[in-house]
Short mmCIF file of C-alpha atoms in Angstrom, two decimals:
data_model
loop_
_atom_site.label_atom_id
_atom_site.label_comp_id
_atom_site.label_asym_id
_atom_site.label_seq_id
_atom_site.Cartn_x
_atom_site.Cartn_y
_atom_site.Cartn_z
CA MET A 1 -186.15 75.89 -48.08
CA GLY A 2 -188.30 78.98 -47.69
CA ASN A 3 -190.02 80.05 -44.52
CA LYS A 4 -193.47 80.01 -46.09
CA ILE A 5 -195.66 76.95 -45.70
CA THR A 6 -196.32 77.06 -49.44
CA ASP A 7 -192.59 76.60 -50.12
CA ARG A 8 -192.63 73.41 -48.02
CA ILE A 9 -195.76 72.14 -49.75
CA ASP A 10 -194.31 72.82 -53.20
CA GLU A 11 -191.12 70.96 -52.29
CA ILE A 12 -193.16 67.85 -51.45
CA THR A 13 -195.54 68.06 -54.44
CA LYS A 14 -192.69 68.48 -56.94
CA ILE A 15 -191.09 65.09 -57.53
CA PRO A 16 -187.29 65.58 -57.69
CA PRO A 17 -185.25 63.62 -60.26
CA ALA A 18 -183.91 61.26 -57.55
CA TYR A 19 -187.49 60.16 -56.83
CA MET A 20 -188.51 59.53 -60.45
CA LYS A 21 -188.15 55.77 -60.09
CA ALA A 22 -190.22 52.86 -58.85
CA GLU A 23 -187.99 51.88 -55.92
CA LEU A 24 -187.17 54.82 -53.69
CA PRO A 25 -185.20 56.13 -50.73
CA ALA A 26 -187.32 57.15 -47.73
CA PRO A 27 -189.73 60.01 -48.40
CA LYS A 28 -188.93 63.35 -46.83
CA SER A 29 -192.43 63.59 -45.33
CA VAL A 30 -194.95 61.16 -43.81
CA LYS A 31 -198.50 61.83 -42.59
CA ILE A 32 -199.70 59.61 -39.74
CA GLU A 33 -203.31 59.14 -38.70
CA ILE A 34 -203.30 59.75 -34.93
CA SER A 35 -207.10 59.46 -34.93
CA PRO A 36 -209.06 58.10 -37.91
CA ARG A 37 -212.24 59.70 -36.53
CA CYS A 38 -213.66 63.10 -37.45
CA ASN A 39 -216.49 65.20 -36.06
CA PHE A 40 -217.25 66.67 -39.52
CA ARG A 41 -218.99 64.92 -42.43
CA CYS A 42 -217.66 67.04 -45.28
CA GLY A 43 -219.30 66.18 -48.59
CA PHE A 44 -216.00 66.37 -50.48
CA CYS A 45 -214.02 64.22 -48.04
CA ALA A 46 -213.16 60.58 -48.64
CA LEU A 47 -213.83 59.84 -44.95
CA ARG A 48 -217.53 60.16 -45.67
CA THR A 49 -217.38 57.05 -47.86
CA ARG A 50 -216.61 54.79 -44.88
CA GLU A 51 -219.60 52.61 -44.01
CA SER A 52 -218.68 52.89 -40.33
CA GLN A 53 -216.27 55.18 -38.54
CA PRO A 54 -213.21 53.49 -37.02
CA LYS A 55 -213.36 53.25 -33.24
CA TRP A 56 -209.70 52.91 -32.34
CA ASP A 57 -207.07 55.60 -32.49
CA MET A 58 -203.44 54.77 -33.20
CA ASP A 59 -201.60 52.56 -30.73
CA PHE A 60 -198.87 54.72 -29.20
CA ASP A 61 -196.30 51.90 -29.21
CA LEU A 62 -196.89 51.37 -32.93
CA PHE A 63 -196.53 55.11 -33.48
CA LYS A 64 -193.20 55.18 -31.63
CA ARG A 65 -191.76 52.17 -33.44
CA ALA A 66 -192.88 53.35 -36.88
CA THR A 67 -191.63 56.91 -36.47
CA ARG A 68 -188.28 55.71 -35.11
CA GLU A 69 -187.87 53.58 -38.26
CA MET A 70 -188.89 56.56 -40.39
CA ARG A 71 -186.35 58.85 -38.73
CA GLU A 72 -183.57 56.27 -39.08
CA ALA A 73 -184.45 55.88 -42.76
CA GLY A 74 -184.16 59.64 -43.33
CA VAL A 75 -187.69 61.04 -42.93
CA GLU A 76 -187.49 64.72 -41.87
CA GLU A 77 -191.12 65.80 -41.61
CA ILE A 78 -194.03 64.10 -39.82
CA GLY A 79 -197.64 65.21 -40.12
CA VAL A 80 -199.52 64.13 -37.00
CA PHE A 81 -202.72 63.69 -39.02
CA TYR A 82 -203.84 61.93 -42.19
CA LEU A 83 -207.59 61.70 -42.86
CA GLY A 84 -209.12 62.07 -39.40
CA GLU A 85 -209.23 65.03 -36.99
CA SER A 86 -206.36 64.63 -34.53
CA PHE A 87 -207.98 66.83 -31.85
CA MET A 88 -210.51 64.00 -31.43
CA ASN A 89 -207.80 62.59 -29.13
CA PRO A 90 -205.86 65.61 -27.83
CA LYS A 91 -203.85 63.68 -25.24
CA LEU A 92 -202.54 61.19 -27.80
CA LEU A 93 -201.80 64.07 -30.18
CA VAL A 94 -199.70 65.89 -27.58
CA ASP A 95 -197.91 62.65 -26.62
CA CYS A 96 -197.03 62.02 -30.28
CA ILE A 97 -195.71 65.55 -30.82
CA THR A 98 -193.66 65.32 -27.60
CA TYR A 99 -192.15 61.98 -28.63
CA LEU A 100 -191.26 63.22 -32.12
CA LYS A 101 -189.57 66.38 -30.90
CA ALA A 102 -188.03 65.30 -27.57
CA GLU A 103 -187.05 61.70 -28.35
CA LEU A 104 -186.53 61.54 -32.11
CA LYS A 105 -185.48 65.18 -32.65
CA MET A 106 -187.71 65.19 -35.75
CA PRO A 107 -186.82 68.39 -37.65
CA TYR A 108 -190.38 69.35 -38.60
CA VAL A 109 -193.74 68.28 -37.14
CA PHE A 110 -196.94 69.62 -38.68
CA LEU A 111 -200.69 69.32 -38.22
CA THR A 112 -203.87 70.17 -40.14
CA SER A 113 -207.13 70.60 -38.21
CA ASN A 114 -210.69 71.77 -38.82
CA ALA A 115 -210.26 73.92 -35.66
CA SER A 116 -213.66 73.06 -34.15
CA LEU A 117 -212.17 70.86 -31.39
CA SER A 118 -208.83 72.60 -30.94
CA PHE A 119 -209.57 74.09 -27.53
CA PRO A 120 -206.91 76.57 -26.38
CA GLU A 121 -205.39 74.38 -23.63
CA ALA A 122 -204.73 71.55 -26.10
CA VAL A 123 -203.29 73.92 -28.70
CA GLU A 124 -200.95 75.41 -26.12
CA GLU A 125 -199.70 71.93 -25.14
CA CYS A 126 -198.98 71.22 -28.82
CA MET A 127 -197.08 74.50 -29.15
CA LYS A 128 -195.21 74.03 -25.87
CA ASN A 129 -194.02 70.57 -26.92
CA GLY A 130 -192.59 71.74 -30.22
CA LEU A 131 -195.27 71.59 -32.95
CA ASP A 132 -193.70 73.45 -35.88
CA SER A 133 -196.78 74.11 -38.00
CA LEU A 134 -200.53 74.19 -37.38
CA LYS A 135 -202.77 74.69 -40.40
CA TRP A 136 -206.52 75.28 -40.26
CA SER A 137 -208.86 73.97 -42.97
CA CYS A 138 -211.46 76.71 -43.57
CA ASN A 139 -213.88 75.69 -46.31
CA ALA A 140 -217.20 77.40 -45.60
CA ALA A 141 -218.09 81.08 -46.00
CA ASP A 142 -221.06 81.18 -43.64
CA GLU A 143 -223.09 79.08 -41.23
CA GLU A 144 -225.54 77.96 -43.92
CA GLN A 145 -222.83 76.69 -46.25
CA PHE A 146 -221.01 75.13 -43.30
CA GLU A 147 -224.06 73.05 -42.35
CA LYS A 148 -224.60 72.01 -45.97
CA VAL A 149 -221.00 71.07 -46.82
CA MET A 150 -219.61 69.97 -43.44
CA GLY A 151 -222.84 68.20 -42.52
CA VAL A 152 -222.82 69.30 -38.85
CA SER A 153 -224.23 72.02 -36.61
CA GLY A 154 -223.40 75.63 -37.46
CA LYS A 155 -222.27 76.10 -33.84
CA LEU A 156 -219.02 74.43 -34.84
CA PHE A 157 -218.50 77.07 -37.56
CA HIS A 158 -218.26 79.73 -34.85
CA ALA A 159 -216.33 77.50 -32.42
CA ALA A 160 -213.65 76.98 -35.07
CA GLN A 161 -213.23 80.71 -35.62
CA GLU A 162 -212.93 81.33 -31.89
CA ASN A 163 -210.28 78.61 -31.60
CA ILE A 164 -208.29 80.02 -34.53
CA LYS A 165 -208.22 83.44 -32.89
CA ALA A 166 -207.34 81.93 -29.49
CA ALA A 167 -204.42 79.97 -30.97
CA TRP A 168 -202.98 83.18 -32.43
CA GLU A 169 -203.36 85.00 -29.12
CA ILE A 170 -201.68 82.15 -27.20
CA ARG A 171 -198.73 82.13 -29.57
CA GLN A 172 -198.36 85.91 -29.51
CA SER A 173 -198.56 86.17 -25.72
CA LYS A 174 -196.32 83.18 -24.91
CA GLY A 175 -193.81 83.47 -27.75
CA TYR A 176 -194.14 79.91 -29.08
CA LYS A 177 -192.49 79.17 -32.42
CA THR A 178 -195.41 77.29 -34.06
CA GLY A 179 -196.29 78.63 -37.52
CA LEU A 180 -200.04 79.25 -37.96
CA TYR A 181 -201.60 78.84 -41.39
CA ALA A 182 -204.93 78.33 -43.14
CA SER A 183 -206.09 76.85 -46.44
CA SER A 184 -209.41 76.97 -48.26
CA ILE A 185 -210.95 75.22 -51.22
CA ARG A 186 -211.24 77.67 -54.08
CA TYR A 187 -214.85 77.49 -55.23
CA ASP A 188 -216.15 79.50 -58.17
CA GLY A 189 -217.85 82.88 -58.65
CA GLU A 190 -219.99 84.32 -55.89
CA GLN A 191 -218.87 81.62 -53.47
CA PHE A 192 -215.26 82.72 -53.86
CA ASP A 193 -216.17 86.34 -53.06
CA LYS A 194 -218.06 85.29 -49.93
CA MET A 195 -215.18 83.10 -48.82
CA ASP A 196 -212.61 85.82 -49.40
CA LYS A 197 -214.62 88.26 -47.29
CA LEU A 198 -214.84 85.81 -44.40
CA LEU A 199 -211.12 85.08 -44.62
CA ASN A 200 -210.24 88.76 -44.49
CA GLU A 201 -212.42 89.31 -41.43
CA LYS A 202 -212.04 86.13 -39.38
CA ILE A 203 -209.05 84.06 -40.54
CA ARG A 204 -206.21 85.98 -42.22
CA PRO A 205 -205.64 88.31 -39.22
CA TYR A 206 -204.83 85.23 -37.12
CA VAL A 207 -202.49 83.26 -39.40
CA ASP A 208 -199.05 83.82 -40.90
CA GLN A 209 -200.21 82.74 -44.36
CA HIS A 210 -203.36 81.59 -46.16
CA TYR A 211 -203.43 79.66 -49.44
CA TRP A 212 -206.01 78.15 -51.80
CA LEU A 213 -206.53 74.50 -52.73
CA PRO A 214 -208.46 73.00 -55.65
CA LEU A 215 -211.38 70.68 -54.89
CA TYR A 216 -209.61 67.35 -55.08
CA SER A 217 -211.31 64.31 -56.52
CA MET A 218 -210.35 62.48 -53.27
CA GLY A 219 -209.57 59.31 -55.21
CA ALA A 220 -212.69 59.99 -57.34
CA PHE A 221 -214.93 60.40 -54.27
CA ALA A 222 -215.75 64.09 -54.79
CA THR A 223 -218.00 63.53 -57.80
CA GLN A 224 -221.15 63.89 -55.72
CA ARG A 225 -220.15 67.46 -54.88
CA GLU A 226 -219.54 68.42 -58.48
CA ALA A 227 -223.16 69.29 -59.35
CA GLU A 228 -223.98 70.76 -55.94
CA LEU A 229 -221.04 73.14 -55.83
CA GLY A 230 -220.88 73.82 -59.55
CA TYR A 231 -217.21 72.96 -59.45
CA ARG A 232 -215.40 70.09 -61.10
CA PRO A 233 -212.75 68.28 -59.02
CA THR A 234 -209.21 68.19 -60.38
CA ALA A 235 -207.56 64.92 -61.35
CA GLY A 236 -205.63 63.28 -58.56
CA ASN A 237 -203.95 65.54 -56.03
CA GLN A 238 -202.34 68.36 -57.97
CA GLY A 239 -201.09 70.28 -54.93
CA ARG A 240 -202.16 73.83 -54.20
CA TRP A 241 -204.00 76.21 -56.50
CA ASP A 242 -201.03 78.41 -57.47
CA ALA A 243 -198.64 75.51 -58.10
CA LEU A 244 -200.68 72.73 -59.68
CA ARG A 245 -198.81 69.55 -60.64
CA GLU A 246 -199.52 67.11 -63.42
CA PRO A 247 -201.74 64.23 -62.23
CA LEU A 248 -199.23 61.63 -63.44
CA PRO A 249 -196.97 60.61 -61.93
CA CYS A 250 -198.83 61.55 -58.73
CA TRP A 251 -196.40 62.97 -56.15
CA SER A 252 -198.44 61.35 -53.36
CA ALA A 253 -197.01 57.92 -54.23
CA PHE A 254 -193.42 59.17 -54.50
CA THR A 255 -192.53 61.94 -52.04
CA GLU A 256 -194.86 61.47 -49.06
CA GLY A 257 -195.85 58.46 -46.95
CA HIS A 258 -199.37 57.98 -45.54
CA LEU A 259 -199.93 55.74 -42.52
CA THR A 260 -203.38 54.84 -41.21
CA ALA A 261 -204.22 54.50 -37.51
CA GLU A 262 -204.17 50.72 -37.87
CA GLY A 263 -200.68 50.72 -39.36
CA LYS A 264 -201.43 50.41 -43.09
CA LEU A 265 -199.13 52.30 -45.46
CA SER A 266 -201.13 53.81 -48.29
CA ALA A 267 -200.10 55.13 -51.70
CA CYS A 268 -202.85 57.77 -51.63
CA CYS A 269 -203.42 60.89 -49.53
CA PHE A 270 -207.21 60.28 -49.68
CA ASP A 271 -207.39 56.56 -48.84
CA ALA A 272 -210.38 56.22 -46.49
CA LYS A 273 -211.19 52.61 -47.37
CA SER A 274 -207.72 51.03 -47.61
CA ASN A 275 -207.99 50.72 -51.41
CA TRP A 276 -204.38 51.86 -51.81
CA THR A 277 -202.75 49.78 -49.05
CA MET A 278 -199.16 48.96 -50.01
CA GLY A 279 -197.90 47.50 -46.73
CA ASP A 280 -198.69 46.82 -43.08
CA LEU A 281 -196.39 48.26 -40.44
CA THR A 282 -197.71 45.86 -37.81
CA LYS A 283 -196.02 43.11 -39.85
CA GLN A 284 -193.13 44.78 -41.68
CA SER A 285 -190.72 47.68 -41.35
CA PHE A 286 -191.45 51.10 -42.82
CA MET A 287 -188.93 50.75 -45.65
CA GLU A 288 -190.14 47.22 -46.51
CA ALA A 289 -193.65 48.63 -46.94
CA TRP A 290 -192.42 51.77 -48.75
CA ASN A 291 -190.74 49.59 -51.38
CA SER A 292 -193.12 46.63 -51.33
CA PRO A 293 -193.68 44.81 -54.65
CA GLU A 294 -197.17 46.36 -54.86
CA PHE A 295 -195.89 49.89 -54.33
CA VAL A 296 -193.01 49.48 -56.78
CA ALA A 297 -195.42 48.18 -59.45
CA LEU A 298 -197.84 51.06 -58.90
CA ARG A 299 -195.08 53.65 -59.16
CA ALA A 300 -193.83 52.01 -62.36
CA ALA A 301 -197.32 52.47 -63.86
CA HIS A 302 -197.32 56.14 -62.79
CA LEU A 303 -193.93 56.72 -64.38
CA LYS A 304 -195.25 55.28 -67.65
CA LYS A 305 -198.23 57.67 -67.25
CA ASP A 306 -200.59 54.76 -67.72
CA VAL A 307 -202.48 53.69 -64.60
CA THR A 308 -205.09 51.64 -66.50
CA GLY A 309 -206.06 48.65 -64.41
CA THR A 310 -204.54 50.03 -61.19
CA VAL A 311 -206.33 51.47 -58.13
CA CYS A 312 -205.46 54.97 -59.40
CA GLU A 313 -207.37 54.67 -62.69
CA SER A 314 -210.68 56.29 -61.66
CA CYS A 315 -209.03 59.14 -59.76
CA ILE A 316 -206.79 60.18 -62.64
CA ALA A 317 -209.74 59.93 -65.06
CA TYR A 318 -210.59 63.55 -64.32
#
């Protein structure tokens, strides 16, 4: 295992031989939706397809029970986010990190955030309680593009940059061990040059590593952005730009679990509308849901590289 965040990502997106089957041991990594709400309305994000935003964040007792089952089954990495922005509920976020590290001794706890709500006091509490990795999503080169793509006030563009810098300064001054990272969608042409300039000035000085991502199809939800951005989404979730994976079988259904705030286990990393629900952790154990008949059948289709007639068909069509 390398020290770089990209080494960790590549280990999850590459399906090892032991996981090339329909019924599986526990995944190494699970992402959990602490809050299903987000203060952004990004045009490329599957969250935008929800008719109404969920009102309830994850029940802490459900979180504790589910993560204990995950740890006992062999899960080693927990992402305290899934589709929403976890800093929408900073107290719950800190409580979850504290439980994972202090009670369960979870080896690796990670978080992705848009940075706009990650005020320094909350970030410091996350670091103090053992958060291993904090990655910022930085996908706009300037205020104008930010308002167009993220769909919210440009003030948040500047707030995010201030918070990213503050997080770095907190870590440097207090000696916390949290890794700080950033990722960006790799657009084309002039947009790439603008983005690279911003990253060099405002982001890269305050992170340990930055990497590029393709514009995902988000389960075929990113099509509306295709014409606007002049960029065609990739099929499925092929990982990061410099280590793209084949769309089938999709690693997301094999090596990483995805749990919604209401306790639904999904086969997809972009499941905003519960189209890929494979189990319900309010009614069954984590491993029962992970190897439910529905999940096993879907993985079998992926292994045959033919997802015709399954929920994955339109996403892979790219």
